[in-house]
Structures are given as structure tokens and as C-alpha cells.
Short mmCIF file of N, CA and C in Angstrom, two decimals:
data_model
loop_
_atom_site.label_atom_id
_atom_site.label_comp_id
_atom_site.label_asym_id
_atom_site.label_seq_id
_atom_site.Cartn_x
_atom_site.Cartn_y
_atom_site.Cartn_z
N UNK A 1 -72.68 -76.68 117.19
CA UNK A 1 -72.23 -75.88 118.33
C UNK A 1 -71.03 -76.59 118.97
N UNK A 2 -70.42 -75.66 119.56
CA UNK A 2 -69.02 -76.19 119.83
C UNK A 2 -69.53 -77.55 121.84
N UNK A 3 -68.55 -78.33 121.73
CA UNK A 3 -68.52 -78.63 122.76
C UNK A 3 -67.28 -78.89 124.28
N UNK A 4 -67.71 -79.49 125.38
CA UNK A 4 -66.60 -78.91 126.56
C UNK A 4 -65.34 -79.57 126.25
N UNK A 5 -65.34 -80.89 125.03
CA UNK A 5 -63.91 -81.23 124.80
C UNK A 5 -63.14 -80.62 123.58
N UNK A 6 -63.75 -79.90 122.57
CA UNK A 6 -63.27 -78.97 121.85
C UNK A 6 -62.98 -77.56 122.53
N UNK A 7 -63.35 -77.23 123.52
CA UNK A 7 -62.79 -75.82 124.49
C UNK A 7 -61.22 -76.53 125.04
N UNK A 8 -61.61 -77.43 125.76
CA UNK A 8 -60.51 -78.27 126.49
C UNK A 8 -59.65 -78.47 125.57
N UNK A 9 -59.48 -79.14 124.27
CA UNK A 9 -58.35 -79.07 123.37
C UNK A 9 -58.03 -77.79 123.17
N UNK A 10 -58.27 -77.17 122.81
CA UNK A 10 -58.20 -75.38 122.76
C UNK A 10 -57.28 -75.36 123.49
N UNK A 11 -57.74 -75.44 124.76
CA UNK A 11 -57.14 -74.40 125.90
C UNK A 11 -55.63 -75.15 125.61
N UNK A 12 -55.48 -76.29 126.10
CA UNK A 12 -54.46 -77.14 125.96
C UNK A 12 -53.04 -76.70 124.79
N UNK A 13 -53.65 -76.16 124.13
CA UNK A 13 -52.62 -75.47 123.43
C UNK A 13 -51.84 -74.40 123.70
N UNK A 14 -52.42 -73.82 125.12
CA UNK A 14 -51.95 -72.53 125.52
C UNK A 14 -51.14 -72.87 126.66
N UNK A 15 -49.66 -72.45 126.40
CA UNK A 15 -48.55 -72.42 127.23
C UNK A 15 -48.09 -71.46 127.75
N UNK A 16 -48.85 -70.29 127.75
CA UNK A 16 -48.27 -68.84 128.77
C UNK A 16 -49.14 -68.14 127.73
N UNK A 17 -48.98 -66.96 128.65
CA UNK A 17 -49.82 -65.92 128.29
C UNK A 17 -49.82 -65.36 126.57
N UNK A 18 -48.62 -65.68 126.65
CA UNK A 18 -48.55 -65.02 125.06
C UNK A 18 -49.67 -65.88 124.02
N UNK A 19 -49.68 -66.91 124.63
CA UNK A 19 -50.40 -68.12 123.09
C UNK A 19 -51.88 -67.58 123.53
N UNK A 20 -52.14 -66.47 124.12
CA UNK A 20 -53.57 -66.60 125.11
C UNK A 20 -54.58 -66.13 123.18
N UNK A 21 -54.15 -65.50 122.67
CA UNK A 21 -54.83 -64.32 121.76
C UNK A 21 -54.96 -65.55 120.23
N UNK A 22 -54.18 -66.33 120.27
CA UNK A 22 -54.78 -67.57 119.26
C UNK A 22 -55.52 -68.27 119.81
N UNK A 23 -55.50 -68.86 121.25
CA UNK A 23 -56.49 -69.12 121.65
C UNK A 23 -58.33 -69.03 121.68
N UNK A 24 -58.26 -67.70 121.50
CA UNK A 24 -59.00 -66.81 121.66
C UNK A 24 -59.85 -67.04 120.07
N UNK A 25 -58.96 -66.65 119.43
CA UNK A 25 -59.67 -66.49 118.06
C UNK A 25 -60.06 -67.97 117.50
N UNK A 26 -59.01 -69.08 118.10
CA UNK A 26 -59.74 -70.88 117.68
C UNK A 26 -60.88 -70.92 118.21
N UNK A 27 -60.98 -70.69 119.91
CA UNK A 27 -62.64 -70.79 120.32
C UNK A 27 -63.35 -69.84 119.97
N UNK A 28 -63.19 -68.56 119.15
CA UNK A 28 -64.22 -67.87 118.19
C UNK A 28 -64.01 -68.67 117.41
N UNK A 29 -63.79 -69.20 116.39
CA UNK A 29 -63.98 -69.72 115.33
C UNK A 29 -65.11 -70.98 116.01
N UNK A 30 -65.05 -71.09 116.52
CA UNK A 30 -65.82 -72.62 117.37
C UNK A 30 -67.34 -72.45 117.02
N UNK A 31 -67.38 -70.91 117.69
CA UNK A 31 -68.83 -70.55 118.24
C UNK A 31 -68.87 -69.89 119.17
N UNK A 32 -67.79 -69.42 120.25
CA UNK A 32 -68.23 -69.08 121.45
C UNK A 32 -68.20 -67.26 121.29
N UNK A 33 -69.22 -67.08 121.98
CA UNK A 33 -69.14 -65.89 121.97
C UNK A 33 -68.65 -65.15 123.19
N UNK A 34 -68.71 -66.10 124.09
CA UNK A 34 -67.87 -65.61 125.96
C UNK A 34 -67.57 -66.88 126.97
N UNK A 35 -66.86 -66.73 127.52
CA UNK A 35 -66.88 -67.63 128.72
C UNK A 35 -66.31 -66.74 129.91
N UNK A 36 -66.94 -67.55 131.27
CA UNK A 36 -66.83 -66.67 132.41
C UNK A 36 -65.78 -68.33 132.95
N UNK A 37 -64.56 -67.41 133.75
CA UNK A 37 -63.58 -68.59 134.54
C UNK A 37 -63.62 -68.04 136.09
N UNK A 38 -64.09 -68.87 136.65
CA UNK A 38 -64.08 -68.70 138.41
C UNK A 38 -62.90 -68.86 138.55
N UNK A 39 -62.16 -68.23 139.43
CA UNK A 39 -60.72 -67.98 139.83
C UNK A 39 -61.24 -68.71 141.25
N UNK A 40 -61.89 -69.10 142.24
CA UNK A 40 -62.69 -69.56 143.50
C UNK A 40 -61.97 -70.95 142.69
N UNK A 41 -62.47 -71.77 141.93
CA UNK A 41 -62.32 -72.95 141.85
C UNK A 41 -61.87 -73.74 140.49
N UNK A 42 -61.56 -72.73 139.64
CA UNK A 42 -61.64 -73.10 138.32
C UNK A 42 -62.17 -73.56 137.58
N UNK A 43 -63.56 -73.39 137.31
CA UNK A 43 -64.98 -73.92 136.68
C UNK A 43 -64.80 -72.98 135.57
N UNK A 44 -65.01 -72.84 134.75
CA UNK A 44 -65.48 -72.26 133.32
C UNK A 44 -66.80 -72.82 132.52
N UNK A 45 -67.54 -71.68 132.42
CA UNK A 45 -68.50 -71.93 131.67
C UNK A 45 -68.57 -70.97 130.12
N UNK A 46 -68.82 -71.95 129.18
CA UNK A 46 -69.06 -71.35 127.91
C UNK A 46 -70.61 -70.89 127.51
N UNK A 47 -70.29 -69.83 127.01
CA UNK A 47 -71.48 -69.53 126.03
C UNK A 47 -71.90 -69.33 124.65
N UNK A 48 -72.66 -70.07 123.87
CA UNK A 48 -72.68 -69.61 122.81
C UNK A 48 -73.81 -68.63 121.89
N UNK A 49 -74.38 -68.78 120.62
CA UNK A 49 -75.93 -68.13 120.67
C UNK A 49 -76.51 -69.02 121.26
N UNK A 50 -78.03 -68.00 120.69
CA UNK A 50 -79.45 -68.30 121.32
C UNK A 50 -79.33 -69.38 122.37
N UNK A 51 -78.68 -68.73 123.79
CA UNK A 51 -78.60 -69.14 125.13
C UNK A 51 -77.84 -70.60 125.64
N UNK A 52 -76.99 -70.68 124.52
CA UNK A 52 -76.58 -72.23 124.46
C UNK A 52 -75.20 -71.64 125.58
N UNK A 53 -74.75 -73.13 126.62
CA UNK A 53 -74.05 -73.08 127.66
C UNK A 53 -73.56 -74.37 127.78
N UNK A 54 -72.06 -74.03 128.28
CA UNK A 54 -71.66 -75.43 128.16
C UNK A 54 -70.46 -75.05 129.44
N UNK A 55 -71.21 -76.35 130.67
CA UNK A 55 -70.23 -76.07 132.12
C UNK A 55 -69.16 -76.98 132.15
N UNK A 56 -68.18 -76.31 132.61
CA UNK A 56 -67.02 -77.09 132.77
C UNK A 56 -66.36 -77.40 133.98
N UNK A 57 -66.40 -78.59 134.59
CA UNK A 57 -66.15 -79.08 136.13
C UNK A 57 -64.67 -78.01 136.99
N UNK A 58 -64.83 -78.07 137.93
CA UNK A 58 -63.88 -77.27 138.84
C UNK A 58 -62.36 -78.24 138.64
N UNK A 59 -61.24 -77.54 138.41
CA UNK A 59 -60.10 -77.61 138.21
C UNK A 59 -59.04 -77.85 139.63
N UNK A 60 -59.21 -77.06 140.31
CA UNK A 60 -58.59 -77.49 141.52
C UNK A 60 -59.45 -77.08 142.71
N UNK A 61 -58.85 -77.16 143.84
CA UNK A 61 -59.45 -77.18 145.32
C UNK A 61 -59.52 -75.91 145.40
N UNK A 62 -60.81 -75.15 146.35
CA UNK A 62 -61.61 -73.76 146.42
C UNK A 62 -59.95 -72.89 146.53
N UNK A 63 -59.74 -71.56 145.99
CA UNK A 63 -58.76 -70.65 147.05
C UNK A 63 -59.54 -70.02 147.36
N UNK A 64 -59.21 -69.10 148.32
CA UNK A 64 -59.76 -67.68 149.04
C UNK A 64 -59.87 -66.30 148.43
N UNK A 65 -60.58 -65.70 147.99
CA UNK A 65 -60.71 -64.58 147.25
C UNK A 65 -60.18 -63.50 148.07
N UNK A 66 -59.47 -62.93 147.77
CA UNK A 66 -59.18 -61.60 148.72
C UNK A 66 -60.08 -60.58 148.83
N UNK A 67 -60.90 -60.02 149.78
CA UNK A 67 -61.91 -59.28 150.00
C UNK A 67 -61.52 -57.69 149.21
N UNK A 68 -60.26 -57.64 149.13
CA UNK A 68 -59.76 -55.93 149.24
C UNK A 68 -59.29 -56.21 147.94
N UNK A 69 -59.76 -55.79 146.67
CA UNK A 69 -59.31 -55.55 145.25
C UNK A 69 -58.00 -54.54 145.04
N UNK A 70 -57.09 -55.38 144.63
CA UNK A 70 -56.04 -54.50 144.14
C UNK A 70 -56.11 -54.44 142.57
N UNK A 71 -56.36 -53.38 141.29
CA UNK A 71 -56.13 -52.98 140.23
C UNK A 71 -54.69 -53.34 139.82
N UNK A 72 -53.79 -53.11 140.47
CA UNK A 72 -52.38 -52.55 140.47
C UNK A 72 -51.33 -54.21 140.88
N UNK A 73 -51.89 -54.33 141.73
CA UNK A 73 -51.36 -55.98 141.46
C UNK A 73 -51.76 -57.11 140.55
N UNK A 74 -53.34 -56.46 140.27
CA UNK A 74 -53.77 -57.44 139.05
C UNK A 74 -52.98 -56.99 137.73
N UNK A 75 -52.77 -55.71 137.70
CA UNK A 75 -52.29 -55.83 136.23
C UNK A 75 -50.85 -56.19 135.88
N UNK A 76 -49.76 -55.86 137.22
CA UNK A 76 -48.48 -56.61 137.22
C UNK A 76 -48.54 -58.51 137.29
N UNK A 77 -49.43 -58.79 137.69
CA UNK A 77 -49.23 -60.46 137.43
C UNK A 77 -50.24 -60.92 136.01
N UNK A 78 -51.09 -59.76 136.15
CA UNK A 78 -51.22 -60.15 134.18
C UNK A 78 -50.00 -59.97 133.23
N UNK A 79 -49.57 -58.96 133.40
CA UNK A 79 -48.46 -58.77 132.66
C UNK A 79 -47.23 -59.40 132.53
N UNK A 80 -46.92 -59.81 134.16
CA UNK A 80 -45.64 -60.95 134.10
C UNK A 80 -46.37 -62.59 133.38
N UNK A 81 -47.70 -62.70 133.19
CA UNK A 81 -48.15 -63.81 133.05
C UNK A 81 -47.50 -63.67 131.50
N UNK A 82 -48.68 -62.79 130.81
CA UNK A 82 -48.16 -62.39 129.51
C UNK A 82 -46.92 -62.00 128.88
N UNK A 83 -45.75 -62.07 129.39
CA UNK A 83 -44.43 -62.06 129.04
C UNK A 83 -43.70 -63.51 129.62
N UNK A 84 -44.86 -64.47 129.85
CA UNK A 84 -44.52 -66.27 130.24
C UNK A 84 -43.80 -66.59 131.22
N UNK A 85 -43.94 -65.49 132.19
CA UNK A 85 -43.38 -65.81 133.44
C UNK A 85 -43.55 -66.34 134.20
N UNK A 86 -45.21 -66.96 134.42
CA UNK A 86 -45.97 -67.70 135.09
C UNK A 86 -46.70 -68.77 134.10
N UNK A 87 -47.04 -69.94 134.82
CA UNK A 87 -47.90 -70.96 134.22
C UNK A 87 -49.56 -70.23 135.25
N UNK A 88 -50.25 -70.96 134.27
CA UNK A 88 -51.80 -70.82 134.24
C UNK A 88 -52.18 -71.06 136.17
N UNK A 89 -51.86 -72.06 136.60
CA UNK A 89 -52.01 -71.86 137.99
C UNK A 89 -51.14 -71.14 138.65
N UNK A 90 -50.12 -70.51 137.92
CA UNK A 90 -49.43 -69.71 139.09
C UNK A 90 -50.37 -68.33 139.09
N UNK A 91 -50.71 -68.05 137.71
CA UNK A 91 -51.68 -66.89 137.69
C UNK A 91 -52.81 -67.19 138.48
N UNK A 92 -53.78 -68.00 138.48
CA UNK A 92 -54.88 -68.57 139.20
C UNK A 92 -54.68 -67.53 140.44
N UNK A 93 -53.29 -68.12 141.75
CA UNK A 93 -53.41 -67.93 143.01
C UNK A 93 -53.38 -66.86 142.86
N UNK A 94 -52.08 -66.21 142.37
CA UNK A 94 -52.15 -64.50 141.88
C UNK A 94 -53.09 -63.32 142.14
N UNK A 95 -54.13 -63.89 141.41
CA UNK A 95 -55.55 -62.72 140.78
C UNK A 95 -55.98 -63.33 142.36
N UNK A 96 -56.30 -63.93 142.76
CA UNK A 96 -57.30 -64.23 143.62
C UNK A 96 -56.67 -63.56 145.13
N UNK A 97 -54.98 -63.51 145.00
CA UNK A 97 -54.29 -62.37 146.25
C UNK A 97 -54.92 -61.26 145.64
N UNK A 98 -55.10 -60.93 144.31
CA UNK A 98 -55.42 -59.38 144.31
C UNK A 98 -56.49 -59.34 144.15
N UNK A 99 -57.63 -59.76 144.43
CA UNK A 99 -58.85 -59.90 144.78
C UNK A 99 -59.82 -60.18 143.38
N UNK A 100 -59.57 -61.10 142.76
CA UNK A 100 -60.65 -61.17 141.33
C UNK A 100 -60.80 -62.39 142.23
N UNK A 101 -62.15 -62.68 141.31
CA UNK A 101 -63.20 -63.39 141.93
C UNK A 101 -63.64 -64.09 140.39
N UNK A 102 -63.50 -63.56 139.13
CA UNK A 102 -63.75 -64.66 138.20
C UNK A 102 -63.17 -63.19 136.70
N UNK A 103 -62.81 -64.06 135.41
CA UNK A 103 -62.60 -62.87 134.69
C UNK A 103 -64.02 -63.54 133.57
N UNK A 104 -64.30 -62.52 132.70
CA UNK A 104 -64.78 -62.70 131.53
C UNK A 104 -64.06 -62.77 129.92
N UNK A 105 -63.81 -63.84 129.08
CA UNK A 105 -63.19 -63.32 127.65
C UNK A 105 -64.87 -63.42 127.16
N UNK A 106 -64.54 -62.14 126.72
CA UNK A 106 -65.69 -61.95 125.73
C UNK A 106 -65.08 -61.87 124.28
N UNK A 107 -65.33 -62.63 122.75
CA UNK A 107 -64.90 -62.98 122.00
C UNK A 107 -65.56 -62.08 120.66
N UNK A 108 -66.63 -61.25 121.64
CA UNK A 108 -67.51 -60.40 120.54
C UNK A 108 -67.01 -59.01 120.31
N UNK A 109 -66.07 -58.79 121.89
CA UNK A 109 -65.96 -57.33 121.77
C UNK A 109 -64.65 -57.29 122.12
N UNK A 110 -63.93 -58.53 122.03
CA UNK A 110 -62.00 -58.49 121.88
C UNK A 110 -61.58 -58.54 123.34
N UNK A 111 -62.50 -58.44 124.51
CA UNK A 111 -62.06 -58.18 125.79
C UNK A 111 -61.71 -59.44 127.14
N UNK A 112 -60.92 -58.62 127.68
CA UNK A 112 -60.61 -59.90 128.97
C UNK A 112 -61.06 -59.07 130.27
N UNK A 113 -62.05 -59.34 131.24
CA UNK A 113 -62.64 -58.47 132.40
C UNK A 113 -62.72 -59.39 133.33
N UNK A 114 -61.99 -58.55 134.25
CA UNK A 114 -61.29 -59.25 135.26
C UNK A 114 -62.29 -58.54 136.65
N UNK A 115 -63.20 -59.38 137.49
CA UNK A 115 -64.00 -58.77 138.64
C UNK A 115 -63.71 -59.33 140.20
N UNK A 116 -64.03 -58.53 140.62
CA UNK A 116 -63.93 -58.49 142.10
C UNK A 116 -64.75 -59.09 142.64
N UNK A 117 -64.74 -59.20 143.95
CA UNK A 117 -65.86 -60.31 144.68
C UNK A 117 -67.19 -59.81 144.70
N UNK A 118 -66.93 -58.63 144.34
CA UNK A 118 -68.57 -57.81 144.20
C UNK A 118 -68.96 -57.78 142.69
N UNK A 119 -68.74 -58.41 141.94
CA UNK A 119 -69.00 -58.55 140.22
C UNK A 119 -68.35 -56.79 140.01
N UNK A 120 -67.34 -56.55 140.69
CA UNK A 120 -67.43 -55.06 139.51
C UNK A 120 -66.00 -55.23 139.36
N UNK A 121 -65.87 -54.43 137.46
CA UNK A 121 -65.03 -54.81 136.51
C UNK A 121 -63.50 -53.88 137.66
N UNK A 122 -62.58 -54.96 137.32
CA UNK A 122 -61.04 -54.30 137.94
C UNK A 122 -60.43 -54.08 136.96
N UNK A 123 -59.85 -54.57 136.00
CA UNK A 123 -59.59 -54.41 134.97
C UNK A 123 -59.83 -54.75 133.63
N UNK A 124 -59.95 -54.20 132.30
CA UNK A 124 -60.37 -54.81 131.30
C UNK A 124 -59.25 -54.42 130.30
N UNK A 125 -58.91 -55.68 129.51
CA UNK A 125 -57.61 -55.80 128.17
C UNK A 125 -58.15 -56.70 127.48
N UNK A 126 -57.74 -55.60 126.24
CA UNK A 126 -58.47 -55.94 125.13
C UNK A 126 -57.43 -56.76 124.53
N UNK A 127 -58.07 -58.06 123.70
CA UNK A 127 -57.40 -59.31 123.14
C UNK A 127 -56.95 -59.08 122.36
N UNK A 128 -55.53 -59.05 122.00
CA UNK A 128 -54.77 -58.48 120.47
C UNK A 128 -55.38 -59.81 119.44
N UNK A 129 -55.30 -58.57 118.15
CA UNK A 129 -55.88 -59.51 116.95
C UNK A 129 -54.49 -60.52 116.39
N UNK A 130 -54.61 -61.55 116.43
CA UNK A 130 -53.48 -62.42 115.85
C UNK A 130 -53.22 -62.27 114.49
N UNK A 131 -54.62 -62.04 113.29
CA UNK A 131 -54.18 -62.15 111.99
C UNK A 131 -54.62 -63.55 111.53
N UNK A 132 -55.33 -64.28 112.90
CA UNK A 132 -56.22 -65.49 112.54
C UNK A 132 -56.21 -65.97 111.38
#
């Protein structure tokens, strides 16, 4: 089973949004079948089968979640992310002005789900296939 310094090399390879979708498919190849990323503090936790979990310490100092979900601003700073306009913490503060509260990559069903402070889905984009 994969572990939190083989995610961490992973990630490390990803320099803007675009590298996000090889990413994706190295930690499938790992084992993982999802991980949830707190946008609150930057904790990520992995999951793999039969209930296996692997936590990953908080990244920077708490931000403030915005109570009032914007759809419409989340998907313009996904999108400027994904055309490498932003680094990984500039996105961080971003989502959390437009009110996400943590996203999900799920690695089983190609998806990125992005939630609000009330766990409900704001947006969901599906992970292009690289050709792995």
C-alpha cells in the first residue's frame, strides 16, 4: 500500500494545474482510490482499499472559509489555475473566497468535487485521461 511520502513525492511533481491529470493517474497507479484536501488548513488525507488511510499534517496556518458559496468564482480560479496562472497556494486562498471548504479527487470515477462549508458538492470536473 502506498505511503504519505510516496503521495508527497507525487504531488511535488505538480507545477500548475495542467501537470494536475498525471498526477492523478501516478497516485492511481500507487493505490489510492481518493483523497479528501481541506482548503481550512491544508491537511490531506488518503484513502486506499479495505479502509486503509493515510493523514497528512496541515500545510499552512487555518484561512477562513467563506460562508456564501460562489459556483461561478470557483470555476474561474479553477480554470485560471489550470491554464498555470496560479501556484497551488494561490489557488488554496481562492476556493476558500469562494466558499469551498475541502475538494475530493476521486481516482475511481475520474472526478475533482469541490464542497462548501455544508459538505454539498459546488462543482465537479472530471480528470482528463493523460494516456498514462
Amino acid at each position: 500500500m502506498f505511503t504519505l511520502q510516496q503521495m508527497k513525492a507525487a504531488h511535488a511533481k505538480v507545477k500548475t494545474g495542467a501537470d494536475f491529470p498525471c498526477y492523478v493517474q501516478e497516485i492511481k497507479a500507487l493505490g489510492l482510490k481518493r483523497y479528501t484536501y481541506s482548503v481550512t488548513d491544508g491537511t490531506t488525507t488518503y484513502y486506499g482499499e479495505n479502509g486503509y488511510q493515510v493523514p497528512g499534517p496541515a500545510i499552512y496556518e487555518p484561512k477562513v472559509i467563506n460562508p456564501v458559496a460562489s459556483p461561478e468564482k470557483l470555476r474561474y480560479f479553477i480554470e485560471i489555475h489550470q491554464q498555470g496562472q496560479t501556484d497551488f497556494l494561490t489557488l488554496c486562498g481562492q476556493v476558500a473566497t469562494a466558499g469551498v471548504r475541502q475538494w475530493v479527487v476521486d481516482t475511481e470515477r475520474m472526478l475533482c468535487l469541490y464542497e462548501d462549508a455544508d459538505g454539498r458538492e459546488m462543482v465537479v470536473e472530471p480528470i482528463p485521461d493523460t494516456g498514462y
